[in-house]
PDB file of C-alpha atoms in Angstrom:
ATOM      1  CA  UNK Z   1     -32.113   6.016  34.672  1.00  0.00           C
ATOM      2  CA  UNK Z   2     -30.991   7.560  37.840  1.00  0.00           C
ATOM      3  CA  UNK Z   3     -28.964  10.590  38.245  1.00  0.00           C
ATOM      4  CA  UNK Z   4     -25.162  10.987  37.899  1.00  0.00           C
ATOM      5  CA  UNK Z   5     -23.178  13.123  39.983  1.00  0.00           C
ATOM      6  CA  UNK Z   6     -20.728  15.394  37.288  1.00  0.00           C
ATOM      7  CA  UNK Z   7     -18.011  17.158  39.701  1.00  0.00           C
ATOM      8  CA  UNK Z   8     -16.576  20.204  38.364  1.00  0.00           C
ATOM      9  CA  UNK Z   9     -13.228  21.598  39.511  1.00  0.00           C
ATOM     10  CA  UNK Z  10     -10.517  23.965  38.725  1.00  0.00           C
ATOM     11  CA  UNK Z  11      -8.855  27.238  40.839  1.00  0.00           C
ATOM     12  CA  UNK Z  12      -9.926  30.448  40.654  1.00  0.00           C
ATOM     13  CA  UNK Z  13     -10.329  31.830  37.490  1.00  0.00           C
ATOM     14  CA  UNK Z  14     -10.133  29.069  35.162  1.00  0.00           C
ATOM     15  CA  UNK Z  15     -14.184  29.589  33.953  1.00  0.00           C
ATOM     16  CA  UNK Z  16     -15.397  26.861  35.934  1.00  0.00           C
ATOM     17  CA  UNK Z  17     -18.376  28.933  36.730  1.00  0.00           C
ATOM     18  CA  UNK Z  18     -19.395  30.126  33.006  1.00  0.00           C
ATOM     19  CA  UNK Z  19     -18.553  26.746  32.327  1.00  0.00           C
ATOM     20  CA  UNK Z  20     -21.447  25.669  34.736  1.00  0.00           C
ATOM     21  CA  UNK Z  21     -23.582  28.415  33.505  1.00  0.00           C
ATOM     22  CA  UNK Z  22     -23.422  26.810  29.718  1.00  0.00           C
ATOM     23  CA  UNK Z  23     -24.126  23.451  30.838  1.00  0.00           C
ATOM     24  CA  UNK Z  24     -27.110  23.920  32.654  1.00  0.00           C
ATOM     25  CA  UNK Z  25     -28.764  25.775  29.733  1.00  0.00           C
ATOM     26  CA  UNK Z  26     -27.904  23.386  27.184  1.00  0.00           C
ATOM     27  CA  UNK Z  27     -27.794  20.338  28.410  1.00  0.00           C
ATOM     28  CA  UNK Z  28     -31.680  18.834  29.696  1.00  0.00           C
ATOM     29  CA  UNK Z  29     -31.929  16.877  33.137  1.00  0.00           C
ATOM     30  CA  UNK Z  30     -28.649  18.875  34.252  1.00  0.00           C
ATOM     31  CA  UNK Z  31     -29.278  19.993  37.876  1.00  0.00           C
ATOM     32  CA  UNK Z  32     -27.413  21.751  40.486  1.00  0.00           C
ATOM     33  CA  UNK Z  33     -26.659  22.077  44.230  1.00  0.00           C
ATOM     34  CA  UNK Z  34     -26.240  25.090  45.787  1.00  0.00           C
ATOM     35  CA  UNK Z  35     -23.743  24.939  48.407  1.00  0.00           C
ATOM     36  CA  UNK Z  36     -24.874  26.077  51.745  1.00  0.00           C
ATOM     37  CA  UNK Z  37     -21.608  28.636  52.924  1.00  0.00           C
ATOM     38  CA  UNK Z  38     -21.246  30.743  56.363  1.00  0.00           C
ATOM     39  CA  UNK Z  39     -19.357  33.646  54.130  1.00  0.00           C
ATOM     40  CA  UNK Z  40     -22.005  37.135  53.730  1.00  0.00           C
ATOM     41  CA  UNK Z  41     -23.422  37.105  50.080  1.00  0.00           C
ATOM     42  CA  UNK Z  42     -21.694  39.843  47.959  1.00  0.00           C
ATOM     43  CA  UNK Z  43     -23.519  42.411  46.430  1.00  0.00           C
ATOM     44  CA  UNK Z  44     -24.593  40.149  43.247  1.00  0.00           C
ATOM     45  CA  UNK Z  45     -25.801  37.202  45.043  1.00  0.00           C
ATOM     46  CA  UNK Z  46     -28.968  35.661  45.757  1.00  0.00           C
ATOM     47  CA  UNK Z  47     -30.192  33.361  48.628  1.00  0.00           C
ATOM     48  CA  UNK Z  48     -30.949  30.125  47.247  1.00  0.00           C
ATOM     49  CA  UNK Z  49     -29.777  31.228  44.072  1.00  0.00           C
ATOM     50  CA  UNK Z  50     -25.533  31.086  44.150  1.00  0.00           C
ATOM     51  CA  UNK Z  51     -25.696  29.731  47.897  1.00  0.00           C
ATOM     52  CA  UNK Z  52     -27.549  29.164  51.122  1.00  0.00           C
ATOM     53  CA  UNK Z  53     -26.066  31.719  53.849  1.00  0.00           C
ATOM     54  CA  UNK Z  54     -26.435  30.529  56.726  1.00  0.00           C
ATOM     55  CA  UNK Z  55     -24.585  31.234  60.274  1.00  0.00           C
ATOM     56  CA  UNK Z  56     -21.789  29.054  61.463  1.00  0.00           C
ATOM     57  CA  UNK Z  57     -23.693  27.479  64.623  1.00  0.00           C
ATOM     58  CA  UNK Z  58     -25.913  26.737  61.695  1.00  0.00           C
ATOM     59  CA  UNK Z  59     -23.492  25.086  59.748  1.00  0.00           C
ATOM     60  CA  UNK Z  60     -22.065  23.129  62.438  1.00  0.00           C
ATOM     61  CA  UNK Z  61     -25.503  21.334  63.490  1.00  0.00           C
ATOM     62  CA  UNK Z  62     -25.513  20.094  59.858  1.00  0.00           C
ATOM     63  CA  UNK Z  63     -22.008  18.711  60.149  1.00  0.00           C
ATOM     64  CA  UNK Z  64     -23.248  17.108  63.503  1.00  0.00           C
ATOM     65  CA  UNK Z  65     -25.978  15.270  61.654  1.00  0.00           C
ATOM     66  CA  UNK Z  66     -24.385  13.985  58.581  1.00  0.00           C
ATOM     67  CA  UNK Z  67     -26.245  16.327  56.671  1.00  0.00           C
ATOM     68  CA  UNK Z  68     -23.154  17.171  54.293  1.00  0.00           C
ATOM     69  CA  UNK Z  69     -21.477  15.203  51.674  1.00  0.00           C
ATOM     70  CA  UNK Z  70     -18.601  16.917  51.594  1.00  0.00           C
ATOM     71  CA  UNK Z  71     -17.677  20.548  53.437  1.00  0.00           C
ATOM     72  CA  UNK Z  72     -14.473  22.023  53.934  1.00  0.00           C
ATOM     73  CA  UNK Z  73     -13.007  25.226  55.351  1.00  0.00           C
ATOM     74  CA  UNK Z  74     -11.987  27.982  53.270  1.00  0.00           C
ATOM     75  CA  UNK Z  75     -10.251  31.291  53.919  1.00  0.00           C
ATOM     76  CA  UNK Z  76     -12.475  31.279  56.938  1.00  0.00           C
ATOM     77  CA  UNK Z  77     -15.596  30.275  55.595  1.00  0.00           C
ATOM     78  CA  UNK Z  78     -17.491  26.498  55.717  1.00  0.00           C
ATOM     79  CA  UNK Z  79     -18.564  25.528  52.430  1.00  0.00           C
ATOM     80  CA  UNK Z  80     -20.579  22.339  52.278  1.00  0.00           C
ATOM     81  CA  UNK Z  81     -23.171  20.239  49.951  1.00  0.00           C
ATOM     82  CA  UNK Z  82     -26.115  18.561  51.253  1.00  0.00           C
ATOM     83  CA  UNK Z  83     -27.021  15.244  50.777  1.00  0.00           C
ATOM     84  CA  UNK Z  84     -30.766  16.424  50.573  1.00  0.00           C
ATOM     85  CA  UNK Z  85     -29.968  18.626  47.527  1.00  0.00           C
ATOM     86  CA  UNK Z  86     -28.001  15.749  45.844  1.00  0.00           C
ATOM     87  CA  UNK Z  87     -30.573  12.728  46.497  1.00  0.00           C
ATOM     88  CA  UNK Z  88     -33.612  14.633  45.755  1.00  0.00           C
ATOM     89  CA  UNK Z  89     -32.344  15.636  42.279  1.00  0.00           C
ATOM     90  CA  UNK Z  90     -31.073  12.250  41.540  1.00  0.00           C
ATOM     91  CA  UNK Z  91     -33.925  10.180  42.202  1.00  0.00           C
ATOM     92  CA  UNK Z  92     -35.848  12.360  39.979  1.00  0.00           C
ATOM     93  CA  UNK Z  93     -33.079  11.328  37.356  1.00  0.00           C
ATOM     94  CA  UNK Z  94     -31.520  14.516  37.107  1.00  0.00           C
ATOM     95  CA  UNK Z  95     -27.843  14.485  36.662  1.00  0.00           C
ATOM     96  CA  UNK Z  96     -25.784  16.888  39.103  1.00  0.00           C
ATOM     97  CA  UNK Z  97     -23.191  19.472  38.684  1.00  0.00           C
ATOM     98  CA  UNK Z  98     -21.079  20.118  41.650  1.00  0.00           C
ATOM     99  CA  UNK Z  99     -18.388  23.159  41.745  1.00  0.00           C
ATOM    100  CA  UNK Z 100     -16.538  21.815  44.734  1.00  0.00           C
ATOM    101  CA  UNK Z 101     -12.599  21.372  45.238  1.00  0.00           C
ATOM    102  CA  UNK Z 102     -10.077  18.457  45.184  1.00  0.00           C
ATOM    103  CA  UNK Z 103     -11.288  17.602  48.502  1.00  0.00           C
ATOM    104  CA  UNK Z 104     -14.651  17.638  48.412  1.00  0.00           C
ATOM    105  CA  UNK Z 105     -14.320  15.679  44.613  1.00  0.00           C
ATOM    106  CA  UNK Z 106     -12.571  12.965  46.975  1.00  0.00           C
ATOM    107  CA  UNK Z 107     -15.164  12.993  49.599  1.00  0.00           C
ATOM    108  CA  UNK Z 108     -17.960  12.731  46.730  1.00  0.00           C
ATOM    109  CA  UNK Z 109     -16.206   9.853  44.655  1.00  0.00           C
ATOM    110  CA  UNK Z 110     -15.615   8.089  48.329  1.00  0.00           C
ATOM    111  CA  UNK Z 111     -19.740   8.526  49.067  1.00  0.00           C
ATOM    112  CA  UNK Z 112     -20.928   7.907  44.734  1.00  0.00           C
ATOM    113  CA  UNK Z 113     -18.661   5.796  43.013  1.00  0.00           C
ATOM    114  CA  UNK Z 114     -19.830   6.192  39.687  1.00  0.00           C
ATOM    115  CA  UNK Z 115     -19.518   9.996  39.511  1.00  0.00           C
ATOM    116  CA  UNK Z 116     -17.964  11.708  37.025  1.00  0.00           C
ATOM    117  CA  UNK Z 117     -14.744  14.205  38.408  1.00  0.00           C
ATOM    118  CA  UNK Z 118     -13.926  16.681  35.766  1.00  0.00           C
ATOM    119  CA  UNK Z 119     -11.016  19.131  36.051  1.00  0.00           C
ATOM    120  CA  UNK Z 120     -10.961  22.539  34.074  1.00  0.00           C
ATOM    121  CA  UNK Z 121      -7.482  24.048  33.702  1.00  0.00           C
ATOM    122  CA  UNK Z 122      -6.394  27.429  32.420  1.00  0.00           C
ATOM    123  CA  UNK Z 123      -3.757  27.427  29.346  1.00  0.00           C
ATOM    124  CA  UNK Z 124      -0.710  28.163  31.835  1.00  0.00           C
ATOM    125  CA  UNK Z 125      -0.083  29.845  34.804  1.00  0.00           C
ATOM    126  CA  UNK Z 126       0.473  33.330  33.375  1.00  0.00           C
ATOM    127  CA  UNK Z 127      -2.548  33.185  31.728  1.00  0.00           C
ATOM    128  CA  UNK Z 128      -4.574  32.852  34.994  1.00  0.00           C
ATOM    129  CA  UNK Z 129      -3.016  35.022  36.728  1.00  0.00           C
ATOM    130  CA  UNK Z 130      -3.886  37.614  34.141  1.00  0.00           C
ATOM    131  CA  UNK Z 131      -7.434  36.653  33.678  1.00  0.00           C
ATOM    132  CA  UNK Z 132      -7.455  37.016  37.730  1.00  0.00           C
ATOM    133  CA  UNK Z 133      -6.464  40.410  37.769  1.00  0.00           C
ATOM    134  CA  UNK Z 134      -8.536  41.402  34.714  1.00  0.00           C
ATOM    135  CA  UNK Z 135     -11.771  40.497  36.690  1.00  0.00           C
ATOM    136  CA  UNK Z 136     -10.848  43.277  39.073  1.00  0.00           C
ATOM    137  CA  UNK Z 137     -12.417  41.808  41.686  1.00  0.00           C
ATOM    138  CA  UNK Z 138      -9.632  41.295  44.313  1.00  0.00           C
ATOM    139  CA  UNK Z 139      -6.372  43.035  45.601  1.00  0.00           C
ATOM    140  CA  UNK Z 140      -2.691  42.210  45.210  1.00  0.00           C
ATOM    141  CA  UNK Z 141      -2.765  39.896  48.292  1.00  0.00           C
ATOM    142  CA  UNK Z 142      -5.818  38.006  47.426  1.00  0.00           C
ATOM    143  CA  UNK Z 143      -4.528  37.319  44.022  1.00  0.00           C
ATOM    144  CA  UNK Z 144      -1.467  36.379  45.216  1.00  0.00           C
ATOM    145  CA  UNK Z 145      -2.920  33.816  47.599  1.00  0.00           C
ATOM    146  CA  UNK Z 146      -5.307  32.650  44.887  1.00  0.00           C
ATOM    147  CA  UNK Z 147      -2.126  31.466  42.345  1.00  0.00           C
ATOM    148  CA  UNK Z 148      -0.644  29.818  45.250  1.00  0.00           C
ATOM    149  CA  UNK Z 149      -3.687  28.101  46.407  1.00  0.00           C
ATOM    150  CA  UNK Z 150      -4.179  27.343  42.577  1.00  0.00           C
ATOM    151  CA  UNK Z 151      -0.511  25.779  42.295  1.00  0.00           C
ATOM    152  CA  UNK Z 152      -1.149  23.410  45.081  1.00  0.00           C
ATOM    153  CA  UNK Z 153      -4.412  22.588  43.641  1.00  0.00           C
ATOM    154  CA  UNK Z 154      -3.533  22.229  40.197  1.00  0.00           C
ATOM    155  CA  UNK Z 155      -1.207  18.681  41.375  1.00  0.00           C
ATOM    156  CA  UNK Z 156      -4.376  17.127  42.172  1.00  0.00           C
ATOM    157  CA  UNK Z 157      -5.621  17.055  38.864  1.00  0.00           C
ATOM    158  CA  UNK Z 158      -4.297  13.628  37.608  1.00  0.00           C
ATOM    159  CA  UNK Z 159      -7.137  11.740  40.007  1.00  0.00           C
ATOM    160  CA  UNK Z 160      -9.741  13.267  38.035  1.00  0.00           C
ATOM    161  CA  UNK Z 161     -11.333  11.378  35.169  1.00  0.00           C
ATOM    162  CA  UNK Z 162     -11.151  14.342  32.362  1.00  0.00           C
ATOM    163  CA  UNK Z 163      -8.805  17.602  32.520  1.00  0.00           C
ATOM    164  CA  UNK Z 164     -10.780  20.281  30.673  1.00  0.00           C
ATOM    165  CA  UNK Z 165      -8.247  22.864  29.244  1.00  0.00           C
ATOM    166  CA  UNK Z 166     -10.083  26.219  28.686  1.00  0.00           C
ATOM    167  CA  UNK Z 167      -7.739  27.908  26.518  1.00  0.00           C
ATOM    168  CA  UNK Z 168     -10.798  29.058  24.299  1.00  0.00           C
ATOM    169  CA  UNK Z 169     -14.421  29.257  26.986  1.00  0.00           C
ATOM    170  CA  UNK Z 170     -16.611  27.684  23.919  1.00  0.00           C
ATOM    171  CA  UNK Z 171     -14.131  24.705  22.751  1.00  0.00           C
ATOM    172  CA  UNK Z 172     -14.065  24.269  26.660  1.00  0.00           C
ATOM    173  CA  UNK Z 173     -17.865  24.166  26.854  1.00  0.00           C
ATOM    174  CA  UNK Z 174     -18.653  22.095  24.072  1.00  0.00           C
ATOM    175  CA  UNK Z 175     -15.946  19.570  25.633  1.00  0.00           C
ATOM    176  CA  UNK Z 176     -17.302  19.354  28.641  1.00  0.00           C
ATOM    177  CA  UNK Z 177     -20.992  18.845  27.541  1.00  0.00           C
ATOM    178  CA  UNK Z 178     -19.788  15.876  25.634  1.00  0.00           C
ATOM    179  CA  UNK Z 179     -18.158  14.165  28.736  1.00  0.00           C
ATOM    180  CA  UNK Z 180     -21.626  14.742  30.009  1.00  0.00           C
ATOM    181  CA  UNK Z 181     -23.433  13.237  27.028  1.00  0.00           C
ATOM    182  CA  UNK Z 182     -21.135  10.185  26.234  1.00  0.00           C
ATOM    183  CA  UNK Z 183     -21.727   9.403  30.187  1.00  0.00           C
ATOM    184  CA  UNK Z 184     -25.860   8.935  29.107  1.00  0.00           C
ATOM    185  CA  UNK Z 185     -25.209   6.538  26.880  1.00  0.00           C
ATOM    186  CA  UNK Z 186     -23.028   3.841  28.685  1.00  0.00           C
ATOM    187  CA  UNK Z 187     -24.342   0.470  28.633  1.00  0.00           C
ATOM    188  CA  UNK Z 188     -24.494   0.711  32.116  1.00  0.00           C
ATOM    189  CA  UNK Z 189     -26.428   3.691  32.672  1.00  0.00           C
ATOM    190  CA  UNK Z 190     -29.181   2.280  30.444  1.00  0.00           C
ATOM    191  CA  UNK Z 191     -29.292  -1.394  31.385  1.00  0.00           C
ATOM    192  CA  UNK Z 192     -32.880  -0.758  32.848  1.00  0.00           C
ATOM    193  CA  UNK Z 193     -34.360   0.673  29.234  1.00  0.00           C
ATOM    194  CA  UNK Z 194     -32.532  -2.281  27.471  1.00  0.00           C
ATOM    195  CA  UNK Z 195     -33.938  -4.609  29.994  1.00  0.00           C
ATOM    196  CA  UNK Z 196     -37.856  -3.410  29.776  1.00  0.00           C
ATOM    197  CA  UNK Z 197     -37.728  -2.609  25.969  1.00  0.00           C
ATOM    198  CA  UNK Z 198     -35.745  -5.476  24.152  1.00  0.00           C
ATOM    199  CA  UNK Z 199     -35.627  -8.210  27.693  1.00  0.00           C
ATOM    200  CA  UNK Z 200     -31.879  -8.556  27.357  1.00  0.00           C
ATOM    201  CA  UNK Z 201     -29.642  -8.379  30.821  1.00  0.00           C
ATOM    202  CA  UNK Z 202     -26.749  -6.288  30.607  1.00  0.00           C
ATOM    203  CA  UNK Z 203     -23.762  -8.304  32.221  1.00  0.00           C
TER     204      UNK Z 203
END
């Protein structure tokens, strides 16, 4: 069964991330790309481990060779995911998480038409822009650009397959890893086992 590509998306704050986290350890065959970015690592991050920093010149030889599925430019900084990260897990059979906008959920579905877009969405408003300034993590004008950023975003939600609403992170979790499970056991997905184990052709 080959891979399937499972895009996660949400603004800032929402809990995409420990969302992510959950998923990949406890759910098996659930990979990941790491985004290659032009932004300096903060003090937390790893090469290779929450992205590939790389320069810009860098960044734009990829985007000359078609190396990206989707990239897009934010507050400065390229973000983009390779199509050599993506095909090598899915061959394998791995399916792939993705935490990647709107846009780049549109330039994925475009390129894999069987993936799987699923948008997580904080309770309300108020309640993200609280959790936003409870991680401490950025000033007045950041967070003020991140709830506007996240209002614009938020409209694009209705092209997604699943809306995720993380009012409590576990319910949220457990919601999400069943989108992912159900997925495994379409018809579809297993038409090759039916075929070699019973010799019946799924239409």
């Amino acid at each position: 069964m080959e891979g399937r590509i499972f895009v996660i998306s949400g603004p800032s704050g929402t809990g995409k991330s420990s969302i992510i986290k959950a998923l990949r350890n406890q759910v098996n065959g659930l990979g990941y790309t790491i985004s290659h970015t032009t932004r300096a690592p903060r003090s937390t991050e790893q090469e290779g481990v929450d992205y590939h920093f790389v320069d810009r010149d860098r960044f734009l030889r990829m985007i000359d060779s078609e190396g990206f599925v989707e990239w897009a430019e934010v507050y400065g900084h390229l973000y983009g995911t390779s199509f050599c990260s993506l095909n090598e897990q899915m061959s394998e059979g791995s399916d792939v998480l993705l935490d990647i906008d709107s846009q780049g959920a549109d330039h994925v579905r475009s390129r894999f038409e069987s993936s799987v877009l699923v948008y997580v969405l904080p309770p309300s408003l108020e309640v993200l822009e609280k959790r936003l300034r409870e991680r401490g993590t950025d000033d007045e004008n950041t967070i003020s650009r991140r709830m506007d950023e996240a209002i614009r975003e938020i409209k694009n939600c209705t092209r997604y397959d699943y809306v995720i609403i993380n009012e409590d992170l576990e319910c949220a979790i457990e919601h999400t890893k069943a989108i992912v499970v159900s997925d495994r056991c379409r018809t579809k997905r297993n038409e090759r086992l039916i075929r070699d184990r019973f010799g019946i052709r799924v239409p």
